[in-house]
Amino acid sequence: MELLDLHISGFGKFQDQDLSFQDGLNIIYGKNEAGKSTLHTFIRCMLFGLERSRGRASKNDLYTHYKPWDQRSPYGGQLRVKQNGNIYRIERIFQKDQRSFAIIDETRGREVTPDKAFLEELLCGLTETTYTNTVSIGQLKSATDTAMAAELKNYIANMNSTGNMALNITKATACLQNRRKQFERRMHPEAAAEYAALAHEIQDIEQDICAPAYQNQLPAYESLRVQTRRELAKKQGEHEILLQRISTGKQVLAKAHFTDQASIANYRSMAEDIYQNYQKEKSLCENRPRSVLTACLMALAVANAALTIFCYTAGAANPLAAMLGIKAPWLLLGTAAAAMLLSLIVFGMFQNTRRLKKDLAGDSQMLQEIFSRHLGDNSLSEKAKQAFDARMEELACLAERLEKSEECVQEQALKISALQEKEKSCDEMISRQQRTQWELEKKLDHLAACKDRMEALEQTLEENKRLQEETAAISLALDTLKGLSATIRDSFGLHLNKTASEIIRKVTGEAYSSLSVDEDLNVSINTPAKLIPLSQASSGTMDQVYLALRLAAAKLVQSGHDKMPLIFDDSFALYDDERLQAALGWLTETYDSQILVFTCHPREARLLAASQIPYHLISL
Amino acid sequence: MKFIHIADVHWGMRPDSGKPWARDRAQAIKDTFAAVISQAKTRGADCLLIAGDLFHRQPLQRDLKEVNYLFSTIPSTKVVLIAGNHDRIRANSALLSFQWCPNVTWIMEKSPTTIAFPELGLDITGFSYHTTEILDSLPQDLQPPNTPRIHILMVHGGDEKHIPIDKGLLSSSGFAYTALGHIHRPELSPDKRWAYPGSPEPLDRTETGQHGMVVGEINPSAHQVSTLEFIPLCQAQYISLIVHVTPATTNSELYERIFAEIQRRGSRHIYRLRLRGRRDPDISFELDALERRMQVAEIIDETEPQYDFGQLFAEHSGDMIGFYIRALQKEEMTPVEKKALFYGIDALLCTTDERS
């Protein structure tokens, strides 16, 4: 493509400005502030359009920056270009409310639809980005600058990253990484660990509660307790009855003033003695001959007493004595003595009888008391005695039974306390069981909470899995991009190397045969003899290499036969005259399309004239 | 003899844990169970069969008390239960020492055991789980006792790890009716010989459709099920909706469409949405508001951006986009590859808009 001329209706400081270019080298000369950059930008905007940025960015964007100073002039203009032998007029108005864009084919005299394919052909396949990165060249770095090598490396890196500069792989990669980060932020990386920990805890709890200690033995203990209680109640009932019986028996005994078997036996033998005495005395008392004897003896004693008195009164003249042949005093003495003796006997006998009677009375009274107490009847008889004996026998039996019962009661008490002990232990076991059950329920509660949490986590894990699929997809996209860019770099780099090598060979007059860029983007220059790292090359060579690479890139990115014009915007400001002359020389030689050089120095024109290189000068 | 048959109540379960309505779901399980009990009262059911998994986990004393209270409100209905795999009987179960009210019979035995209810002219045979799994199917020779009563069998299982069941055998068994449990989706045999009542409330988002109980009647003389029907009781259903989008679909349009559909079907239900179709590459669907305002458990976005890869490839045959499409596009792509393609193209196209 060749730029023919342009008309600026209004763009920055320019209004109604016309400018024509020619084939080959054009030097656009203007002092500072003459509007070189404006012109440069105008060409770019005519080719690629000028959109207004949105929002805040619009304050300092190109659109605002190059608004016509004179508000009345329309913001835009025309650019005539020649492409493949046809002349096209590009008309654009950038004004936001009356934006327009038209391309007129002047050769055929009709308007062309500016569709994508047509534009691509017209612009030699360049996008705005590739345009700015290749054919439009800003200020070239000073060769003396030590950062030149690094700058060059950086340029190659950008250049190499993709054929189409508009597809900024670095940005796309950053964008993808950002999206992946967003997904990752929504993930819960701790969920898996927590899930595992919970699973472990649940397993532990489940194992724990399976322990025999937690077995529910309440029914067993409860039935044991019921059984024990039943037994205990039965025993206690029996015990009660026995105790009652004992106390009644004891009352009976106490009523009879007995305490135990021995007391009954004693009492009984005492009563027996009394009864025996009573019987004896009674039979003695009832012995009548004894009283006759007493009466006889009494009569005899009385007779004797009377005889004694008679004898006394008769004195010596006692016929009886005579009769008996005994002297009267002796008789008197004899009778008196007899009378005395007899009365003594009778007295004694009387005394005896009286004592007997008294004893009898005493015994019978005692017997009566005994009988009346135990039989309720005080009559003394053999029958009563038998009844008494029977009664005593009965009481003795009772006492014996009582003793046995008491032994029995003691035994029972032991058994009862054993049962009570058993019941108590049952109670204890049951309350212990209840406690363990309570503990178990606590654990089960916790287990349920764990399981609920785990279920919730399952959802989280599922969500994580879904997010992971997204991140995996993005990772795959990133890997693919990386792999592709490497492939492209390799192939593009190869082409770049090849083209740049050709240029460098031409530029250096075969001093250097080629240059090569390695994987780390280190540039080396090949001489026929050896490989020289760029950093060791002279600064002049570095400039040449840099330009050579840019030119190579510019050639590579353009499609079709016609090439875009090469535009230098104050690019050689830092070059000295010698180097500038050399550069301009080989530029015109190597690039066979139009070249525009914007400069603020008159030296370019001077040097070109000196080297007899044809050029077209445009002064602003 | 009227009966109500339920199973898999999963009392104590908390479905949709983490969702705002999780508590409501947990309560709904209890409420619907209580509704079954009151149905037993109003319908005058002679017996209530609960074929396992009444409890979601090993029941605690307090769970048993709650349930027992409900049973005590229907003293004239015989309640017969077996334990399923979830509430299986363990050595430490509170169940072992629990005192049920008189109308409740829990068949705790490991092997088939018959309980007679002479007043109903009914024999119920069943057994409980004591292990997590029972791999053996029902004994071939399982026959009801030789009594002139109605015979019902209760079994919890039906998958390969929980008593594999040959339903054909059930239809030809000596039991008038087999009350099944374990499968959460209701299924009634056409010959009325057996039924899965399903869980009274759906328990997770895969359990779509109606849930409730089975009500039936057995003719006391013929010993045959005369009626058997499914009665829906659940408070909410899980509903899966597939929403088709086009490149013209916008966020607000989609929101309104789904919102209206949910309103039409009932906002008490819980929804799973699956978005399908091709969307405008510039639009990504964000339906957070829908998730906040409706009971939406899950939105699965399976939509694909409407890229014309042919056109894109033609335009970008010589650059990264072209290379990228060529590198990834192929027949039968995995979802990840498809997504990678979309993500990459999206990122690459994004950068073209930017000027340097």
PDB file of C-alpha atoms in Angstrom, chain B residues 68-182:
ATOM      1  CA  ASN B  68     -44.256 -43.505  71.242  1.00  0.00           C
ATOM      2  CA  TYR B  69     -46.335 -40.498  72.167  1.00  0.00           C
ATOM      3  CA  LEU B  70     -47.689 -40.366  68.627  1.00  0.00           C
ATOM      4  CA  PHE B  71     -48.444 -44.078  68.736  1.00  0.00           C
ATOM      5  CA  SER B  72     -50.252 -43.622  72.028  1.00  0.00           C
ATOM      6  CA  THR B  73     -52.720 -41.318  70.289  1.00  0.00           C
ATOM      7  CA  ILE B  74     -54.003 -44.211  68.177  1.00  0.00           C
ATOM      8  CA  PRO B  75     -54.603 -46.877  70.834  1.00  0.00           C
ATOM      9  CA  SER B  76     -57.042 -48.811  68.665  1.00  0.00           C
ATOM     10  CA  THR B  77     -54.546 -49.180  65.813  1.00  0.00           C
ATOM     11  CA  LYS B  78     -51.980 -51.923  66.131  1.00  0.00           C
ATOM     12  CA  VAL B  79     -48.595 -50.540  65.203  1.00  0.00           C
ATOM     13  CA  VAL B  80     -46.112 -53.122  63.942  1.00  0.00           C
ATOM     14  CA  LEU B  81     -42.526 -52.187  63.222  1.00  0.00           C
ATOM     15  CA  ILE B  82     -39.332 -53.770  62.044  1.00  0.00           C
ATOM     16  CA  ALA B  83     -35.870 -52.233  62.082  1.00  0.00           C
ATOM     17  CA  GLY B  84     -34.169 -51.387  58.807  1.00  0.00           C
ATOM     18  CA  ASN B  85     -30.528 -50.891  57.975  1.00  0.00           C
ATOM     19  CA  HIS B  86     -30.483 -47.316  59.261  1.00  0.00           C
ATOM     20  CA  ASP B  87     -32.119 -47.967  62.629  1.00  0.00           C
ATOM     21  CA  ARG B  88     -30.805 -51.492  62.978  1.00  0.00           C
ATOM     22  CA  ILE B  89     -30.763 -52.975  66.451  1.00  0.00           C
ATOM     23  CA  ARG B  90     -27.399 -52.771  68.141  1.00  0.00           C
ATOM     24  CA  ALA B  91     -26.303 -54.176  71.480  1.00  0.00           C
ATOM     25  CA  ASN B  92     -26.429 -50.684  72.945  1.00  0.00           C
ATOM     26  CA  SER B  93     -29.803 -49.686  71.478  1.00  0.00           C
ATOM     27  CA  ALA B  94     -32.108 -47.783  73.769  1.00  0.00           C
ATOM     28  CA  LEU B  95     -34.797 -49.688  71.920  1.00  0.00           C
ATOM     29  CA  LEU B  96     -33.901 -52.824  73.909  1.00  0.00           C
ATOM     30  CA  SER B  97     -35.107 -51.332  77.167  1.00  0.00           C
ATOM     31  CA  PHE B  98     -37.856 -49.113  75.841  1.00  0.00           C
ATOM     32  CA  GLN B  99     -41.384 -49.581  77.100  1.00  0.00           C
ATOM     33  CA  TRP B 100     -43.773 -49.102  74.202  1.00  0.00           C
ATOM     34  CA  CYS B 101     -47.426 -48.368  74.708  1.00  0.00           C
ATOM     35  CA  PRO B 102     -49.610 -51.478  74.473  1.00  0.00           C
ATOM     36  CA  ASN B 103     -50.645 -51.098  70.829  1.00  0.00           C
ATOM     37  CA  VAL B 104     -47.059 -51.131  69.570  1.00  0.00           C
ATOM     38  CA  THR B 105     -45.167 -54.269  68.556  1.00  0.00           C
ATOM     39  CA  TRP B 106     -41.593 -54.032  67.365  1.00  0.00           C
ATOM     40  CA  ILE B 107     -40.452 -57.322  65.896  1.00  0.00           C
ATOM     41  CA  MET B 108     -36.866 -57.337  67.130  1.00  0.00           C
ATOM     42  CA  GLU B 109     -35.834 -60.826  66.085  1.00  0.00           C
ATOM     43  CA  LYS B 110     -33.145 -61.450  63.521  1.00  0.00           C
ATOM     44  CA  SER B 111     -35.018 -64.230  61.771  1.00  0.00           C
ATOM     45  CA  PRO B 112     -38.602 -64.263  60.527  1.00  0.00           C
ATOM     46  CA  THR B 113     -40.945 -64.267  63.494  1.00  0.00           C
ATOM     47  CA  THR B 114     -44.712 -64.300  63.479  1.00  0.00           C
ATOM     48  CA  ILE B 115     -46.775 -62.189  65.821  1.00  0.00           C
ATOM     49  CA  ALA B 116     -50.448 -63.098  66.111  1.00  0.00           C
ATOM     50  CA  PHE B 117     -53.189 -60.535  66.496  1.00  0.00           C
ATOM     51  CA  PRO B 118     -56.197 -62.811  67.085  1.00  0.00           C
ATOM     52  CA  GLU B 119     -58.564 -59.883  67.627  1.00  0.00           C
ATOM     53  CA  LEU B 120     -57.817 -58.744  64.051  1.00  0.00           C
ATOM     54  CA  GLY B 121     -57.570 -62.258  62.682  1.00  0.00           C
ATOM     55  CA  LEU B 122     -54.084 -61.311  61.597  1.00  0.00           C
ATOM     56  CA  ASP B 123     -50.609 -62.826  61.655  1.00  0.00           C
ATOM     57  CA  ILE B 124     -47.658 -60.578  60.856  1.00  0.00           C
ATOM     58  CA  THR B 125     -44.296 -62.078  60.021  1.00  0.00           C
ATOM     59  CA  GLY B 126     -41.187 -59.946  60.003  1.00  0.00           C
ATOM     60  CA  PHE B 127     -37.664 -59.495  61.245  1.00  0.00           C
ATOM     61  CA  SER B 128     -35.268 -56.695  62.072  1.00  0.00           C
ATOM     62  CA  TYR B 129     -31.811 -55.705  60.895  1.00  0.00           C
ATOM     63  CA  HIS B 130     -29.010 -56.246  63.375  1.00  0.00           C
ATOM     64  CA  THR B 131     -26.300 -55.566  60.784  1.00  0.00           C
ATOM     65  CA  THR B 132     -25.748 -52.847  58.196  1.00  0.00           C
ATOM     66  CA  GLU B 133     -26.273 -55.245  55.371  1.00  0.00           C
ATOM     67  CA  ILE B 134     -28.097 -58.499  54.726  1.00  0.00           C
ATOM     68  CA  LEU B 135     -26.788 -60.060  51.566  1.00  0.00           C
ATOM     69  CA  ASP B 136     -29.020 -63.137  51.661  1.00  0.00           C
ATOM     70  CA  SER B 137     -32.360 -62.996  49.972  1.00  0.00           C
ATOM     71  CA  LEU B 138     -35.510 -64.190  51.735  1.00  0.00           C
ATOM     72  CA  PRO B 139     -35.554 -67.896  52.562  1.00  0.00           C
ATOM     73  CA  GLN B 140     -37.125 -69.843  49.718  1.00  0.00           C
ATOM     74  CA  ASP B 141     -39.326 -71.799  52.068  1.00  0.00           C
ATOM     75  CA  LEU B 142     -40.621 -68.777  53.961  1.00  0.00           C
ATOM     76  CA  GLN B 143     -44.280 -69.590  54.478  1.00  0.00           C
ATOM     77  CA  PRO B 144     -46.873 -68.153  56.818  1.00  0.00           C
ATOM     78  CA  PRO B 145     -47.872 -70.250  59.821  1.00  0.00           C
ATOM     79  CA  ASN B 146     -50.682 -72.666  59.268  1.00  0.00           C
ATOM     80  CA  THR B 147     -53.433 -70.587  60.869  1.00  0.00           C
ATOM     81  CA  PRO B 148     -56.778 -69.455  59.495  1.00  0.00           C
ATOM     82  CA  ARG B 149     -55.765 -65.831  59.783  1.00  0.00           C
ATOM     83  CA  ILE B 150     -54.665 -63.121  57.337  1.00  0.00           C
ATOM     84  CA  HIS B 151     -50.914 -63.287  56.770  1.00  0.00           C
ATOM     85  CA  ILE B 152     -48.761 -60.233  56.179  1.00  0.00           C
ATOM     86  CA  LEU B 153     -45.005 -60.230  55.634  1.00  0.00           C
ATOM     87  CA  MET B 154     -42.827 -57.220  56.431  1.00  0.00           C
ATOM     88  CA  VAL B 155     -39.425 -56.943  54.736  1.00  0.00           C
ATOM     89  CA  HIS B 156     -36.939 -54.097  54.546  1.00  0.00           C
ATOM     90  CA  GLY B 157     -34.678 -54.413  51.539  1.00  0.00           C
ATOM     91  CA  GLY B 158     -34.657 -54.919  47.828  1.00  0.00           C
ATOM     92  CA  ASP B 159     -31.200 -54.036  46.618  1.00  0.00           C
ATOM     93  CA  GLU B 160     -28.228 -56.308  46.310  1.00  0.00           C
ATOM     94  CA  LYS B 161     -26.783 -55.519  49.709  1.00  0.00           C
ATOM     95  CA  HIS B 162     -30.082 -55.421  51.557  1.00  0.00           C
ATOM     96  CA  ILE B 163     -32.062 -58.613  51.027  1.00  0.00           C
ATOM     97  CA  PRO B 164     -32.344 -58.951  47.242  1.00  0.00           C
ATOM     98  CA  ILE B 165     -36.021 -59.467  46.522  1.00  0.00           C
ATOM     99  CA  ASP B 166     -37.624 -61.348  43.670  1.00  0.00           C
ATOM    100  CA  LYS B 167     -40.934 -59.537  43.378  1.00  0.00           C
ATOM    101  CA  GLY B 168     -42.396 -62.369  41.326  1.00  0.00           C
ATOM    102  CA  LEU B 169     -41.937 -64.683  44.296  1.00  0.00           C
ATOM    103  CA  LEU B 170     -43.791 -62.236  46.524  1.00  0.00           C
ATOM    104  CA  SER B 171     -46.812 -62.415  44.254  1.00  0.00           C
ATOM    105  CA  SER B 172     -46.882 -66.166  44.522  1.00  0.00           C
ATOM    106  CA  SER B 173     -46.027 -66.390  48.211  1.00  0.00           C
ATOM    107  CA  GLY B 174     -48.436 -67.576  50.842  1.00  0.00           C
ATOM    108  CA  PHE B 175     -48.711 -64.093  52.291  1.00  0.00           C
ATOM    109  CA  ALA B 176     -51.737 -61.998  51.426  1.00  0.00           C
ATOM    110  CA  TYR B 177     -49.569 -58.873  51.355  1.00  0.00           C
ATOM    111  CA  THR B 178     -45.893 -58.047  51.673  1.00  0.00           C
ATOM    112  CA  ALA B 179     -45.152 -54.655  53.218  1.00  0.00           C
ATOM    113  CA  LEU B 180     -41.798 -53.597  51.795  1.00  0.00           C
ATOM    114  CA  GLY B 181     -39.433 -50.833  52.754  1.00  0.00           C
ATOM    115  CA  HIS B 182     -35.970 -49.495  51.871  1.00  0.00           C
TER     116      HIS B 182
END
